[in-house]
Short mmCIF file of C-alpha atoms in Angstrom, two decimals:
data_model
loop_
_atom_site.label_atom_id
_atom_site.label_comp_id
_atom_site.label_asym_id
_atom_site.label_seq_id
_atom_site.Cartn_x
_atom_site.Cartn_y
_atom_site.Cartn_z
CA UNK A 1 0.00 0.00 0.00
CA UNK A 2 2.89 2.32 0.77
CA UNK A 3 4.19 1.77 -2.58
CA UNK A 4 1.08 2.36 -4.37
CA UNK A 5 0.58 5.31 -2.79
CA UNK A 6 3.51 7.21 -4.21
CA UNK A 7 6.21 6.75 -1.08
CA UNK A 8 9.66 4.70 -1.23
CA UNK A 9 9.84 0.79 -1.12
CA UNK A 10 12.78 1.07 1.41
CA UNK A 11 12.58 0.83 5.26
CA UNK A 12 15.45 2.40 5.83
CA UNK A 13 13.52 5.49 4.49
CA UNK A 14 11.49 6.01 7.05
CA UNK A 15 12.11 6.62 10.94
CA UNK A 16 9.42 6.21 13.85
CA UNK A 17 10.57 6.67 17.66
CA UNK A 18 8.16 4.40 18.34
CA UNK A 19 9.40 1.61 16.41
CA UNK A 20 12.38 1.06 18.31
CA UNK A 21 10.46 -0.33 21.17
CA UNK A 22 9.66 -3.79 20.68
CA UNK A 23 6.58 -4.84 22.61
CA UNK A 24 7.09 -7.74 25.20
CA UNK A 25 5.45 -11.07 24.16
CA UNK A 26 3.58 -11.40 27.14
CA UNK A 27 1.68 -8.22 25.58
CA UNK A 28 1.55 -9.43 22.17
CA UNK A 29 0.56 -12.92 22.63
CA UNK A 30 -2.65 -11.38 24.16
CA UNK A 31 -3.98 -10.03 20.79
CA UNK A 32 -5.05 -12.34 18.65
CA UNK A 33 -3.92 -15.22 20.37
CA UNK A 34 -4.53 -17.53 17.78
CA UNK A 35 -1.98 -16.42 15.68
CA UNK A 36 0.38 -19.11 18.10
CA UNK A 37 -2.35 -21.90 17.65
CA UNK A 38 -2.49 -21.81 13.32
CA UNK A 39 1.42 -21.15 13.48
CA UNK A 40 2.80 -24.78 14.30
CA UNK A 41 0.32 -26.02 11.55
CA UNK A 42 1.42 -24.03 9.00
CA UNK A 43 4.99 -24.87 10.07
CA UNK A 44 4.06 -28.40 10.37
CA UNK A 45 2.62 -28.70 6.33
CA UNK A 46 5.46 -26.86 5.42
CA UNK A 47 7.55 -30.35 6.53
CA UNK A 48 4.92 -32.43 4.37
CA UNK A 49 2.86 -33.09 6.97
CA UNK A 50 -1.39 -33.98 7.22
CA UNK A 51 -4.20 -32.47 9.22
CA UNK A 52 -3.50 -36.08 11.11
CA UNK A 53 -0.03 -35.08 11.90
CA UNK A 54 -0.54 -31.58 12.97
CA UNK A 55 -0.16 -29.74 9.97
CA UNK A 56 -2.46 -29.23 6.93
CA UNK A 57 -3.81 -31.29 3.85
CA UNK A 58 -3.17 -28.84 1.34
CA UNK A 59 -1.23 -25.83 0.76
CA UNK A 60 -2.39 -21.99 1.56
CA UNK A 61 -0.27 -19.76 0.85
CA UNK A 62 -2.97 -16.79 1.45
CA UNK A 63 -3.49 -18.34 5.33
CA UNK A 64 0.41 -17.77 6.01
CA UNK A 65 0.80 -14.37 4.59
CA UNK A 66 -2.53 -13.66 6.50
CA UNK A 67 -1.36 -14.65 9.64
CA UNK A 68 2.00 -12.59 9.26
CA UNK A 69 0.66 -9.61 8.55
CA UNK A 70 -1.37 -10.31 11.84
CA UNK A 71 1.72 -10.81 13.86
CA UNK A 72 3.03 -7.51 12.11
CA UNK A 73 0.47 -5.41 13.24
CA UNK A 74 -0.63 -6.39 16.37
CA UNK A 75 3.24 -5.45 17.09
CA UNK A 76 2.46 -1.67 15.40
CA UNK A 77 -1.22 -1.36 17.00
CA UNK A 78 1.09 -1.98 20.95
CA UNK A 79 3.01 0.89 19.75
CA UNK A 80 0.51 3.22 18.12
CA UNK A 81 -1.72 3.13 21.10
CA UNK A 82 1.56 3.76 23.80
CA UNK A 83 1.57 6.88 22.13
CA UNK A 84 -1.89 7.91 21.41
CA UNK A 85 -3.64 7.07 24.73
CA UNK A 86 -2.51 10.83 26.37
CA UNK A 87 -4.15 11.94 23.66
CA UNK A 88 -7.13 9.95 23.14
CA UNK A 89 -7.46 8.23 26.99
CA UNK A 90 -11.45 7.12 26.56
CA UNK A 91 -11.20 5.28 23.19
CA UNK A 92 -12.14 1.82 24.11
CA UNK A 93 -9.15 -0.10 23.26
CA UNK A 94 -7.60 0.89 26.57
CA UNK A 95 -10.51 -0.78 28.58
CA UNK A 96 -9.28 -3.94 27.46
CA UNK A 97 -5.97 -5.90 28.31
CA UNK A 98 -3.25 -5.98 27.41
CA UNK A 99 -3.64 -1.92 26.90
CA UNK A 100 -3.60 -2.05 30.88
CA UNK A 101 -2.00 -3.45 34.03
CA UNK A 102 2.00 -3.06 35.02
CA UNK A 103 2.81 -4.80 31.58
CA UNK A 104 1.25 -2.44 29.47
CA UNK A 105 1.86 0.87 31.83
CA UNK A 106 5.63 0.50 31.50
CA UNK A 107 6.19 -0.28 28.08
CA UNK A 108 3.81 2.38 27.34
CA UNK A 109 5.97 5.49 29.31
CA UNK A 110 9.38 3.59 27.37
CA UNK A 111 7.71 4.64 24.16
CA UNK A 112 6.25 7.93 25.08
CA UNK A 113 9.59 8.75 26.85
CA UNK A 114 11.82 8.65 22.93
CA UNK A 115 8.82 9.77 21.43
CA UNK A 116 9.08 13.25 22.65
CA UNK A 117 11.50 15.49 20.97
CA UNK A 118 12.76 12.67 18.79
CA UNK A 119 15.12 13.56 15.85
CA UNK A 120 15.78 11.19 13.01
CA UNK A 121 19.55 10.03 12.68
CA UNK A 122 22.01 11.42 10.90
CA UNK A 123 22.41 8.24 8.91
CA UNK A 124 19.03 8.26 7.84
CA UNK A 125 19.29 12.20 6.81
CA UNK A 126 22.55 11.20 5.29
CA UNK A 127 21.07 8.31 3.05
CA UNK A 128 18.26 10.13 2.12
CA UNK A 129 20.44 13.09 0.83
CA UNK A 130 22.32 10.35 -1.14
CA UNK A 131 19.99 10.34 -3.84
CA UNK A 132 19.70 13.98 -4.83
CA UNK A 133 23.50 14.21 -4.30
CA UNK A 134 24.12 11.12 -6.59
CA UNK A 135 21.20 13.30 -9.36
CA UNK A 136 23.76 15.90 -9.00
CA UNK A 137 26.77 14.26 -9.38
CA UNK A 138 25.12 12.77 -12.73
CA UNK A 139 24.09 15.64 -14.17
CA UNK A 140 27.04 17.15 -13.66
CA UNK A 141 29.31 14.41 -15.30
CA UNK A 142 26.81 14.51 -18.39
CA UNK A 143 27.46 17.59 -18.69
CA UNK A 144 31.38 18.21 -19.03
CA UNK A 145 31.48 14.75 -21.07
CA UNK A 146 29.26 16.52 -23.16
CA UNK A 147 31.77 19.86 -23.11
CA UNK A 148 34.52 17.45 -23.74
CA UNK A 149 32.81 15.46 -26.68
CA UNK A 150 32.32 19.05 -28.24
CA UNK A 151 36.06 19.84 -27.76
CA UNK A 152 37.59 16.57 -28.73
CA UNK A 153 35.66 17.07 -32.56
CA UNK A 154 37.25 20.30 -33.36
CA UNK A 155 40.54 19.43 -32.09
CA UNK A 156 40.53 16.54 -34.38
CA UNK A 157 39.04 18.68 -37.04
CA UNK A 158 41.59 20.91 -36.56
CA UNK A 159 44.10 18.07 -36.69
CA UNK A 160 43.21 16.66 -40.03
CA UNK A 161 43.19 20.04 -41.75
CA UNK A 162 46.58 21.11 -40.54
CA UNK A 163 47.66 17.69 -41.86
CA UNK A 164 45.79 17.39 -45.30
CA UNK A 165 47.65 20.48 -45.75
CA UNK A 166 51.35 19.13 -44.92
CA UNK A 167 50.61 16.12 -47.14
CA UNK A 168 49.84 18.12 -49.95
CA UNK A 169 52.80 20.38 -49.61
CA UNK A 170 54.86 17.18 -49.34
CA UNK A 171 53.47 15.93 -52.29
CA UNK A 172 53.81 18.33 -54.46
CA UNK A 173 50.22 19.69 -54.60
CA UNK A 174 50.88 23.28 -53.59
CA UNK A 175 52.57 25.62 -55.60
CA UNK A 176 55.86 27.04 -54.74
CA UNK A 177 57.38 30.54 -56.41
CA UNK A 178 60.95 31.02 -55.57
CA UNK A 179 61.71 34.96 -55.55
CA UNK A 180 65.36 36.54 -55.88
CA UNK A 181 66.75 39.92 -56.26
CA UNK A 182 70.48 39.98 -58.33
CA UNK A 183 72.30 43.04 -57.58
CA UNK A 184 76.02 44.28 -59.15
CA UNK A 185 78.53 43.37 -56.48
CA UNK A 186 82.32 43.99 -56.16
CA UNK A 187 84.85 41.85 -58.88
CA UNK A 188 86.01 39.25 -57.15
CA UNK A 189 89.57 38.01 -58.44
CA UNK A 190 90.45 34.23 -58.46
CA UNK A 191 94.44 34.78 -58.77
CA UNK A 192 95.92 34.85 -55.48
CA UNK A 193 97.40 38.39 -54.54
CA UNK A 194 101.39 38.58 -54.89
CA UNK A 195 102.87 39.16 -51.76
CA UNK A 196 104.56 42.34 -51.02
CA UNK A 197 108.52 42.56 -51.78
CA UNK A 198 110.62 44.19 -48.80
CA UNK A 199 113.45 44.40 -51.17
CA UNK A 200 114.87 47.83 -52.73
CA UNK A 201 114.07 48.13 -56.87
CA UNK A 202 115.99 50.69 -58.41
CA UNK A 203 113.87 51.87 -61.89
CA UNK A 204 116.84 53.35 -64.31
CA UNK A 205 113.64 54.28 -67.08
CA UNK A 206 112.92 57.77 -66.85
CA UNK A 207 109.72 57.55 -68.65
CA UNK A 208 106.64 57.99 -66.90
CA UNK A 209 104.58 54.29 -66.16
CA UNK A 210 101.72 54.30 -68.07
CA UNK A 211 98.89 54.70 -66.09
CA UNK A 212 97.42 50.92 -64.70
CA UNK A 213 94.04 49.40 -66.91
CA UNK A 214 91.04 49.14 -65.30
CA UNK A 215 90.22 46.31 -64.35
CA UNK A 216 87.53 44.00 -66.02
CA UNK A 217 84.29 43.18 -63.90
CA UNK A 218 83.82 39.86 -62.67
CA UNK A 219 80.97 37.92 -62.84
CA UNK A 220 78.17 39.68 -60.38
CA UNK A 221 77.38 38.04 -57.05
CA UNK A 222 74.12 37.59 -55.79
CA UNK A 223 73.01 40.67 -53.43
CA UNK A 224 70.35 39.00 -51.51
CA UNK A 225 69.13 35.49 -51.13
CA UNK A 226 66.01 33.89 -52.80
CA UNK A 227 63.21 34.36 -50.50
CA UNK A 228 60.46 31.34 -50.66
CA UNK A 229 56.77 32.49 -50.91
CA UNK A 230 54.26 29.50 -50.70
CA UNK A 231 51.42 30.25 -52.71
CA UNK A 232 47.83 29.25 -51.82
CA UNK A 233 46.39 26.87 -53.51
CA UNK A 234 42.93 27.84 -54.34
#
């Protein structure tokens, strides 16, 4: 029913002061007392055994789960009623035993005694945090492998254009235009330079040297290097 009605399957969900007090047997074996008489039977066909032998001639599933459920909540009506008889003190139930006599009186002021100003554990506040945190956490993780995703594909595209664009260079695909500038530089003279003479030359020829020929211009050297200019290939 809990389920049905919207609220979490899990026990550890929920937290009742209450519930911590187990109600003695002696109280519990006074409602309903013939939970204890159908219990051996059921055990008892549960080992194969007849309505002869103590148990039952066929099978009921329904019975058992019925008488559970009994045992369940005569156990939660012990502890509902410890807490609502200050409140409601002439409802009927408390007319009858076992909601009275020494029993009944001191498990009754056990229960009422945690029952006021109760708080839930932090364990319990900490697992039911869990799941929002854990929402969180997901979302959060979708979202930068999402951001990373993005930024892995243009990093690769980026990738494969820089190198489609080395492999055509390399193989010849893009042009190349080689540009130089030639410029008139000095002669330059293979023929070693004789070395000067220290020794004294006495010139007996009166006559004036004739004046020295120019000389002839080399070959011209290059001025500036060739400058590379990679050219687009459109």
């Amino acid at each position: 029913m809990r389920i049905v009605a919207g609220f979490s399957a899990s026990p550890e969900d929920y937290f009742l002061a209450r519930a911590a007090h187990e109600p003695p047997y002696v109280l519990q074996k006074q409602l309903w007392p013939w939970i204890e008489q159908w219990e051996p039977r059921f055990e008892a066909r549960a080992r194969r055994q007849c309505s002869a032998e103590g148990g039952l001639d066929d099978d009921d599933l329904a019975a058992d789960g019925f008488l559970k459920l009994m045992r369940r909540l005569r156990i939660v009506l012990l502890q509902d009623l410890a807490v609502l008889q200050p409140r409601y003190p002439s409802l009927p139930f408390f007319a009858y035993a076992p909601f009275n006599g020494p029993e009944w009186d001191e498990f009754a002021v056990a229960v009422r005694s945690d029952a006021v100003g109760a708080t839930e554990p932090l364990s319990l506040l900490v697992q039911r945090a869990l799941p929002e945190l854990s929402g969180v956490l997901e979302s959060t993780r979708e979202a930068v492998l999402q951001n990373s995703q993005r930024l892995a594909i243009r990093l690769e595209a980026r990738l494969e254009g820089i190198q489609d664009g080395l492999d055509a260079l390399l193989q010849g695909k893009v042009p190349v235009t080689f540009t130089g500038h030639f410029g008139a530089g000095p002669a330059v003279s293979l023929a070693p330079a004789p070395a000067p003479s220290t020794a004294t030359t006495l010139n007996f020829n009166t006559a004036p040297a004739p004046a020295p020929e120019p000389p002839v211009p080399g070959m011209p050297v290059v001025a500036a290097l060739a400058k590379v200019f990679t050219v687009r290939d459109i």
